[in-house]
Amino acid sequence: MPETARRVVLASRPVGEPKASDFRLEEFPVPQAGPGQVLLKTKWLSLDPYMRGRMSDAPSYAKPVGIGEVMEGGTVSEVVASNSDKYRNGDIVLSRAGWQTHMVSDGAGLRKLDPKVAPVSTALGVLGMPGMTAYTGLLEIGAPKAGETVVVSAASGAVGSVVGQVARIKGARAVGIAGGADKCRYVREELGFDECVDHRDPALRDKLKAACPKGIDVYFENVGGASQEAVWPLLNFFARIPVCGLIAQYSATELPAGPNRVPQIFRDVLTKRLTIRGFIVSDFWGRFDEFIREVPQWIREGRIKYREDIAEGLENAPATFMGLLKGKNFGKQLVRVSE
Ligand SMILES: NC(=O)c1ccc[n+]([C@@H]2O[C@H](COP(=O)([O-])OP(=O)(O)OC[C@H]3O[C@@H](n4cnc5c(N)ncnc54)[C@H](OP(=O)(O)O)[C@@H]3O)[C@@H](O)[C@H]2O)c1
């Protein structure tokens, strides 16, 4: 029996939260590698919040996935057939095969991974795009100094967990905001943050204030919403806010009700001399060599820990992704597509 390939395509553009019918699982014949090409079999698929943006055709920094097209995504894949001089069967590569079991590649954009250096799944997490996002966004824009207070939202996740640990390495006080007691305990006890507060706690504002007795010098923004509102009054003069993500509003269909707060926000920007800067990790690819030298060393020294949340099977990618947008993941969300 010839092997059948599978893929998850975008069936419709979600309105609000994505639902199962926005995705479709399809089978297709395993493609053949042509001259100079390789056939890749996906081992690991990364699920990331940005994929919600790709499902929408609203103007953004990247092209949306088309209806009927394979959902985009970073993957770790094995070369299972090669007509290329650069790759041999059994090589493991970082790739962007998306939500599918097989893909033919001409080699563009592939990076060979050495399983002896680190578990290959980490190329999608702590040693990959999310880790690089945390490292560069914090150091380039946040620029924490020893003794300052750094707050990060979605603190137990792929990006947030690295932000707080790097902040500690730089001598800053790290305070996380995360959803629920288990995640907060993990952030404090396993990741070594100084404090972590639960964004679902009705006393969030008071608890964050108590956790930041000297105010906030850097707020690494991953979420928006209630976390941002609790942070805002605590910002110190000359605070820096790397705006990395706003996951709490990715599926919003309208602006929140209430008074227009833009004038007040701008007043604070002026009087407190705040720096608010959005960034996309690709803005800082120039620092990749430094990142990939420093972070593995910190992992070996036990100064950076990470956690992976593994779903089994491509067919479970849609439900797992919908869960990620609601905080059901605990650590970097991966899908094991094949052994
Ligand atoms: N700018 C860039 O280049 C770039 C690159 C990578 C990631 N990002 C952004 O960074 C952020 C974190 O990404 P990640 O990959 O590390 O994901 P993650 O933190 O591993 O997972 C997402 C987490 O977001 C939190 N969340 C979801 N809905 C929320 C809500 N309504 N209110 C508060 N928290 C909510 C949940 O954590 P809790 O259970 O703790 O609430 C959830 O576990 C996202 O906003 C993402 O878009 C940006």
Short mmCIF file of C-alpha atoms and ligand atoms in Angstrom, two decimals:
data_model
loop_
_atom_site.label_atom_id
_atom_site.label_comp_id
_atom_site.label_asym_id
_atom_site.label_seq_id
_atom_site.Cartn_x
_atom_site.Cartn_y
_atom_site.Cartn_z
CA MET A 1 0.00 0.00 0.00
CA PRO A 2 1.57 3.33 -0.95
CA GLU A 3 1.71 5.78 1.93
CA THR A 4 -0.94 8.52 1.88
CA ALA A 5 -0.08 12.05 2.89
CA ARG A 6 -2.40 14.27 4.94
CA ARG A 7 -2.80 18.00 5.32
CA VAL A 8 -4.98 20.48 7.18
CA VAL A 9 -6.27 23.28 4.98
CA LEU A 10 -8.11 26.48 5.80
CA ALA A 11 -11.76 25.77 4.97
CA SER A 12 -13.18 29.18 5.90
CA ARG A 13 -12.08 32.43 7.52
CA PRO A 14 -13.12 32.46 11.19
CA VAL A 15 -15.35 35.19 12.55
CA GLY A 16 -14.32 35.51 16.21
CA GLU A 17 -12.78 32.38 17.75
CA PRO A 18 -11.79 29.75 15.15
CA LYS A 19 -14.00 26.65 15.10
CA ALA A 20 -13.51 23.09 13.86
CA SER A 21 -15.35 23.77 10.58
CA ASP A 22 -12.78 26.46 9.67
CA PHE A 23 -10.30 23.61 9.07
CA ARG A 24 -10.44 20.56 6.79
CA LEU A 25 -8.28 17.43 6.96
CA GLU A 26 -7.45 16.09 3.50
CA GLU A 27 -5.55 13.12 2.09
CA PHE A 28 -3.32 13.36 -0.95
CA PRO A 29 -0.72 11.15 -2.67
CA VAL A 30 2.77 11.44 -1.20
CA PRO A 31 4.58 13.80 -3.60
CA GLN A 32 7.78 12.78 -5.43
CA ALA A 33 11.04 14.70 -5.15
CA GLY A 34 12.09 16.08 -8.56
CA PRO A 35 15.65 16.87 -9.69
CA GLY A 36 17.59 18.69 -6.96
CA GLN A 37 14.67 18.33 -4.55
CA VAL A 38 14.08 16.50 -1.28
CA LEU A 39 10.95 14.87 0.13
CA LEU A 40 10.34 15.87 3.74
CA LYS A 41 8.27 13.94 6.28
CA THR A 42 7.05 16.05 9.17
CA LYS A 43 8.04 14.95 12.66
CA TRP A 44 7.04 18.03 14.67
CA LEU A 45 4.63 20.84 13.84
CA SER A 46 4.76 24.06 15.84
CA LEU A 47 1.46 25.72 16.74
CA ASP A 48 1.81 29.46 17.31
CA PRO A 49 -0.59 32.32 18.03
CA TYR A 50 0.40 34.17 14.81
CA MET A 51 -1.48 31.49 12.85
CA ARG A 52 -4.73 33.14 13.94
CA GLY A 53 -3.60 36.20 11.97
CA ARG A 54 -2.85 34.10 8.87
CA MET A 55 -6.45 32.80 8.94
CA SER A 56 -7.72 36.33 8.49
CA ASP A 57 -7.46 38.48 5.37
CA ALA A 58 -7.33 41.74 7.35
CA PRO A 59 -4.25 43.81 6.40
CA SER A 60 -1.19 42.61 8.34
CA TYR A 61 2.56 42.19 8.07
CA ALA A 62 2.25 38.82 6.30
CA LYS A 63 0.15 37.33 3.53
CA PRO A 64 -2.89 35.34 4.72
CA VAL A 65 -3.34 31.63 4.03
CA GLY A 66 -5.78 31.27 1.12
CA ILE A 67 -9.01 29.33 1.42
CA GLY A 68 -8.22 25.70 0.56
CA GLU A 69 -4.49 26.21 1.16
CA VAL A 70 -2.41 24.32 3.72
CA MET A 71 -2.20 26.06 7.08
CA GLU A 72 1.21 27.66 7.45
CA GLY A 73 3.64 26.62 10.15
CA GLY A 74 7.16 25.82 11.23
CA THR A 75 8.10 22.14 11.24
CA VAL A 76 10.92 19.78 12.03
CA SER A 77 11.07 17.23 9.24
CA GLU A 78 13.10 14.23 8.15
CA VAL A 79 14.54 13.94 4.67
CA VAL A 80 13.03 10.68 3.37
CA ALA A 81 14.11 10.95 -0.28
CA SER A 82 16.83 13.18 -1.69
CA ASN A 83 17.92 14.23 -5.16
CA SER A 84 20.01 17.03 -3.64
CA ASP A 85 23.76 17.08 -3.03
CA LYS A 86 23.19 18.93 0.24
CA TYR A 87 20.82 16.52 2.00
CA ARG A 88 20.83 12.79 2.67
CA ASN A 89 18.07 10.47 3.78
CA GLY A 90 17.70 10.68 7.54
CA ASP A 91 18.81 14.31 7.81
CA ILE A 92 16.61 16.32 10.18
CA VAL A 93 15.79 19.85 9.07
CA LEU A 94 13.97 22.89 10.32
CA SER A 95 11.43 23.71 7.63
CA ARG A 96 8.14 25.45 6.99
CA ALA A 97 6.11 22.52 5.69
CA GLY A 98 2.97 23.74 7.43
CA TRP A 99 0.17 21.54 8.71
CA GLN A 100 0.92 18.49 6.56
CA THR A 101 2.73 15.19 6.75
CA HIS A 102 4.86 15.54 3.60
CA MET A 103 6.32 18.29 1.46
CA VAL A 104 8.73 18.51 -1.45
CA SER A 105 11.40 21.19 -1.08
CA ASP A 106 14.16 22.58 -3.28
CA GLY A 107 16.14 23.22 -0.09
CA ALA A 108 15.38 26.94 0.18
CA GLY A 109 14.93 28.00 3.81
CA LEU A 110 15.88 24.60 5.26
CA ARG A 111 18.34 24.39 8.18
CA LYS A 112 19.97 21.11 9.20
CA LEU A 113 19.57 20.21 12.86
CA ASP A 114 21.96 18.08 14.89
CA PRO A 115 20.03 15.85 17.32
CA LYS A 116 23.24 15.47 19.37
CA VAL A 117 23.28 19.20 20.19
CA ALA A 118 19.69 19.52 21.47
CA PRO A 119 16.36 17.68 21.12
CA VAL A 120 15.26 18.66 17.61
CA SER A 121 11.83 19.87 18.80
CA THR A 122 13.57 22.77 20.57
CA ALA A 123 14.27 24.32 17.15
CA LEU A 124 10.58 25.27 17.17
CA GLY A 125 10.59 26.60 20.73
CA VAL A 126 13.27 27.71 23.13
CA LEU A 127 16.02 27.49 20.46
CA GLY A 128 13.77 28.66 17.64
CA MET A 129 11.43 31.46 16.68
CA PRO A 130 9.75 31.92 20.11
CA GLY A 131 13.06 31.87 22.00
CA MET A 132 14.58 34.30 19.51
CA THR A 133 11.51 36.55 19.87
CA ALA A 134 11.94 36.67 23.64
CA TYR A 135 15.70 37.19 23.53
CA THR A 136 15.73 39.96 20.92
CA GLY A 137 12.55 41.77 21.96
CA LEU A 138 13.71 41.91 25.56
CA LEU A 139 17.33 42.87 24.91
CA GLU A 140 16.81 45.23 21.94
CA ILE A 141 13.73 47.10 23.13
CA GLY A 142 13.30 46.26 26.81
CA ALA A 143 17.04 46.62 27.55
CA PRO A 144 16.64 45.69 31.24
CA LYS A 145 19.26 46.88 33.68
CA ALA A 146 20.26 45.16 36.91
CA GLY A 147 17.80 45.98 39.69
CA GLU A 148 14.97 46.97 37.33
CA THR A 149 11.58 45.23 37.29
CA VAL A 150 10.51 43.34 34.16
CA VAL A 151 6.91 42.15 33.85
CA VAL A 152 5.88 39.70 31.14
CA SER A 153 2.42 38.38 30.30
CA ALA A 154 1.74 34.80 29.08
CA ALA A 155 4.70 34.08 31.34
CA SER A 156 4.56 30.28 31.27
CA GLY A 157 4.46 30.14 27.48
CA ALA A 158 7.08 29.71 24.79
CA VAL A 159 8.05 33.39 24.61
CA GLY A 160 7.18 34.60 28.12
CA SER A 161 9.11 31.86 29.91
CA VAL A 162 12.33 32.88 28.14
CA VAL A 163 11.72 36.60 28.67
CA GLY A 164 11.59 36.30 32.46
CA GLN A 165 14.56 33.96 32.69
CA VAL A 166 16.73 36.19 30.50
CA ALA A 167 15.62 39.19 32.58
CA ARG A 168 16.86 37.36 35.70
CA ILE A 169 20.16 36.53 34.00
CA LYS A 170 20.56 40.26 33.34
CA GLY A 171 20.04 40.97 37.05
CA ALA A 172 16.47 42.27 36.83
CA ARG A 173 13.48 41.33 38.97
CA ALA A 174 11.17 39.14 36.86
CA VAL A 175 7.42 39.17 37.47
CA GLY A 176 5.14 36.98 35.39
CA ILE A 177 1.43 37.20 34.65
CA ALA A 178 -0.14 33.83 33.79
CA GLY A 179 -3.49 32.08 33.78
CA GLY A 180 -4.17 29.96 36.85
CA ALA A 181 -2.44 28.72 39.99
CA ASP A 182 -0.56 25.84 38.33
CA LYS A 183 1.03 28.05 35.69
CA CYS A 184 1.93 30.68 38.32
CA ARG A 185 3.51 28.05 40.56
CA TYR A 186 5.54 26.72 37.63
CA VAL A 187 6.69 30.23 36.68
CA ARG A 188 7.88 30.93 40.23
CA GLU A 189 9.18 27.57 41.35
CA GLU A 190 10.52 25.98 38.15
CA LEU A 191 11.45 28.99 36.05
CA GLY A 192 12.68 31.00 39.04
CA PHE A 193 10.75 34.23 38.46
CA ASP A 194 10.57 36.43 41.57
CA GLU A 195 6.77 36.57 41.44
CA CYS A 196 3.85 35.54 39.26
CA VAL A 197 0.25 36.73 39.40
CA ASP A 198 -2.88 35.19 37.90
CA HIS A 199 -4.63 37.36 35.30
CA ARG A 200 -7.95 35.72 36.17
CA ASP A 201 -7.69 36.80 39.83
CA PRO A 202 -10.20 39.61 40.51
CA ALA A 203 -7.49 41.22 42.68
CA LEU A 204 -4.99 41.22 39.78
CA ARG A 205 -4.23 44.95 40.02
CA ASP A 206 -3.49 44.89 43.74
CA LYS A 207 -1.48 41.68 43.50
CA LEU A 208 0.60 43.02 40.62
CA LYS A 209 1.24 46.21 42.56
CA ALA A 210 2.41 44.20 45.57
CA ALA A 211 4.65 42.10 43.29
CA CYS A 212 6.26 45.26 41.84
CA PRO A 213 7.03 47.46 44.86
CA LYS A 214 9.40 49.65 42.79
CA GLY A 215 7.03 49.93 39.81
CA ILE A 216 7.63 48.46 36.34
CA ASP A 217 10.58 49.39 34.11
CA VAL A 218 9.92 46.93 31.29
CA TYR A 219 6.59 45.43 30.30
CA PHE A 220 6.99 42.70 27.67
CA GLU A 221 3.53 42.71 26.12
CA ASN A 222 2.27 39.34 24.90
CA VAL A 223 -1.41 39.64 25.64
CA GLY A 224 -3.18 43.03 25.95
CA GLY A 225 -6.53 43.05 27.81
CA ALA A 226 -6.71 42.82 31.58
CA SER A 227 -2.96 42.22 31.99
CA GLN A 228 -2.13 45.43 30.13
CA GLU A 229 -4.67 47.41 32.15
CA ALA A 230 -3.15 46.18 35.41
CA VAL A 231 0.38 47.04 34.26
CA TRP A 232 -0.31 50.51 32.91
CA PRO A 233 -0.61 52.55 36.16
CA LEU A 234 2.54 50.89 37.54
CA LEU A 235 4.85 51.93 34.70
CA ASN A 236 7.86 53.96 35.84
CA PHE A 237 9.32 57.01 34.13
CA PHE A 238 11.28 55.91 31.05
CA ALA A 239 9.67 52.44 31.04
CA ARG A 240 10.04 50.38 27.85
CA ILE A 241 7.27 48.25 26.35
CA PRO A 242 8.28 45.77 23.65
CA VAL A 243 4.92 44.98 22.02
CA CYS A 244 5.34 41.37 20.98
CA GLY A 245 1.76 40.06 20.88
CA LEU A 246 -1.83 40.83 21.80
CA ILE A 247 -3.31 37.36 21.98
CA ALA A 248 -6.30 38.43 24.10
CA GLN A 249 -7.62 40.39 21.13
CA TYR A 250 -6.68 38.22 18.12
CA SER A 251 -10.23 36.91 17.71
CA ALA A 252 -12.01 40.13 18.71
CA THR A 253 -14.56 41.33 16.19
CA GLU A 254 -14.98 44.83 17.59
CA LEU A 255 -13.25 47.33 19.86
CA PRO A 256 -14.01 47.01 23.58
CA ALA A 257 -16.78 49.22 24.95
CA GLY A 258 -15.85 52.16 27.12
CA PRO A 259 -14.36 55.63 26.92
CA ASN A 260 -11.65 56.45 24.41
CA ARG A 261 -8.45 55.95 26.43
CA VAL A 262 -6.05 57.06 23.70
CA PRO A 263 -5.67 60.64 25.06
CA GLN A 264 -4.86 59.34 28.55
CA ILE A 265 -2.41 56.79 27.14
CA PHE A 266 -0.64 59.47 25.09
CA ARG A 267 -0.51 61.74 28.12
CA ASP A 268 1.27 58.98 30.03
CA VAL A 269 3.60 58.32 27.09
CA LEU A 270 4.56 61.99 27.15
CA THR A 271 4.80 62.67 30.86
CA LYS A 272 6.44 59.36 31.77
CA ARG A 273 8.58 59.34 28.57
CA LEU A 274 7.49 55.79 27.76
CA THR A 275 8.95 53.84 24.84
CA ILE A 276 6.38 51.60 23.18
CA ARG A 277 7.72 49.66 20.23
CA GLY A 278 6.09 46.85 18.29
CA PHE A 279 8.35 44.30 16.66
CA ILE A 280 8.30 41.13 14.61
CA VAL A 281 11.06 38.62 15.32
CA SER A 282 12.29 38.89 11.72
CA ASP A 283 13.29 42.52 12.46
CA PHE A 284 16.13 41.09 14.52
CA TRP A 285 17.32 38.02 12.55
CA GLY A 286 20.75 39.67 12.51
CA ARG A 287 21.15 38.61 16.16
CA PHE A 288 20.49 34.91 15.45
CA ASP A 289 24.14 33.79 15.77
CA GLU A 290 24.42 35.49 19.15
CA PHE A 291 21.10 33.97 20.29
CA ILE A 292 22.04 30.45 19.20
CA ARG A 293 25.37 30.74 21.00
CA GLU A 294 24.07 32.20 24.26
CA VAL A 295 20.75 30.46 24.95
CA PRO A 296 21.98 26.83 24.58
CA GLN A 297 24.79 27.71 26.98
CA TRP A 298 22.26 29.06 29.49
CA ILE A 299 20.21 25.86 29.11
CA ARG A 300 23.32 23.73 29.79
CA GLU A 301 24.04 25.84 32.88
CA GLY A 302 20.47 25.30 34.12
CA ARG A 303 19.71 29.03 33.91
CA ILE A 304 17.02 28.60 31.27
CA LYS A 305 14.40 25.87 31.55
CA TYR A 306 11.66 25.13 29.09
CA ARG A 307 8.54 23.03 28.86
CA GLU A 308 6.83 21.48 25.83
CA ASP A 309 3.16 20.61 25.53
CA ILE A 310 2.82 17.80 23.01
CA ALA A 311 -0.36 16.87 21.12
CA GLU A 312 -0.36 13.61 19.18
CA GLY A 313 -1.27 13.42 15.49
CA LEU A 314 -1.90 15.95 12.73
CA GLU A 315 -5.66 15.38 13.00
CA ASN A 316 -5.54 16.98 16.45
CA ALA A 317 -3.83 20.17 15.27
CA PRO A 318 -7.04 22.22 14.83
CA ALA A 319 -8.45 21.45 18.30
CA THR A 320 -5.05 21.97 19.88
CA PHE A 321 -4.64 25.30 18.12
CA MET A 322 -8.09 26.45 19.29
CA GLY A 323 -7.01 25.48 22.82
CA LEU A 324 -3.78 27.49 22.51
CA LEU A 325 -5.80 30.63 21.86
CA LYS A 326 -7.63 30.01 25.15
CA GLY A 327 -4.59 29.19 27.26
CA LYS A 328 -5.07 25.40 27.34
CA ASN A 329 -1.42 24.83 26.42
CA PHE A 330 1.14 24.67 29.19
CA GLY A 331 4.49 25.47 27.58
CA LYS A 332 5.53 25.48 23.92
CA GLN A 333 2.72 23.84 21.93
CA LEU A 334 3.86 21.15 19.52
CA VAL A 335 2.16 18.42 17.53
CA ARG A 336 3.98 15.12 17.07
CA VAL A 337 3.08 14.36 13.46
CA SER A 338 5.24 11.23 13.10
CA GLU A 339 7.83 9.34 15.20
N1 LIG B 1 6.22 39.67 17.50
C1 LIG B 1 6.66 38.46 17.16
O1 LIG B 1 7.50 38.30 16.25
C2 LIG B 1 6.12 37.27 17.89
C3 LIG B 1 6.74 36.00 17.76
C4 LIG B 1 6.24 34.94 18.53
C5 LIG B 1 5.16 35.14 19.37
N2 LIG B 1 4.57 36.36 19.44
C6 LIG B 1 3.46 36.61 20.35
O2 LIG B 1 3.88 36.30 21.66
C7 LIG B 1 2.75 35.90 22.43
C8 LIG B 1 3.06 34.57 23.11
O3 LIG B 1 3.26 33.58 22.10
P1 LIG B 1 3.76 32.11 22.48
O4 LIG B 1 4.08 31.43 21.22
O5 LIG B 1 4.76 32.19 23.56
O6 LIG B 1 2.43 31.44 23.04
P2 LIG B 1 2.20 30.82 24.49
O7 LIG B 1 2.43 31.88 25.50
O8 LIG B 1 2.97 29.56 24.60
O9 LIG B 1 0.66 30.45 24.43
C9 LIG B 1 -0.29 31.43 24.37
C10 LIG B 1 -0.72 31.85 25.80
O10 LIG B 1 -1.39 33.08 25.74
C11 LIG B 1 -2.18 33.20 26.90
N3 LIG B 1 -3.51 33.73 26.57
C12 LIG B 1 -4.35 33.32 25.61
N4 LIG B 1 -5.48 34.05 25.63
C13 LIG B 1 -5.34 34.94 26.63
C14 LIG B 1 -6.17 35.97 27.16
N5 LIG B 1 -7.36 36.22 26.64
N6 LIG B 1 -5.69 36.70 28.18
C15 LIG B 1 -4.49 36.45 28.71
N7 LIG B 1 -3.65 35.47 28.25
C16 LIG B 1 -4.08 34.73 27.22
C17 LIG B 1 -2.35 31.82 27.49
O11 LIG B 1 -1.58 31.76 28.66
P3 LIG B 1 -2.27 31.91 30.11
O12 LIG B 1 -2.95 30.61 30.38
O13 LIG B 1 -1.14 32.23 30.97
O14 LIG B 1 -3.28 33.01 29.98
C18 LIG B 1 -1.72 30.92 26.43
O15 LIG B 1 -1.15 29.77 26.99
C19 LIG B 1 1.56 35.86 21.48
O16 LIG B 1 0.85 37.07 21.58
C20 LIG B 1 2.22 35.77 20.11
O17 LIG B 1 1.40 36.27 19.08
C21 LIG B 1 5.03 37.41 18.72
#
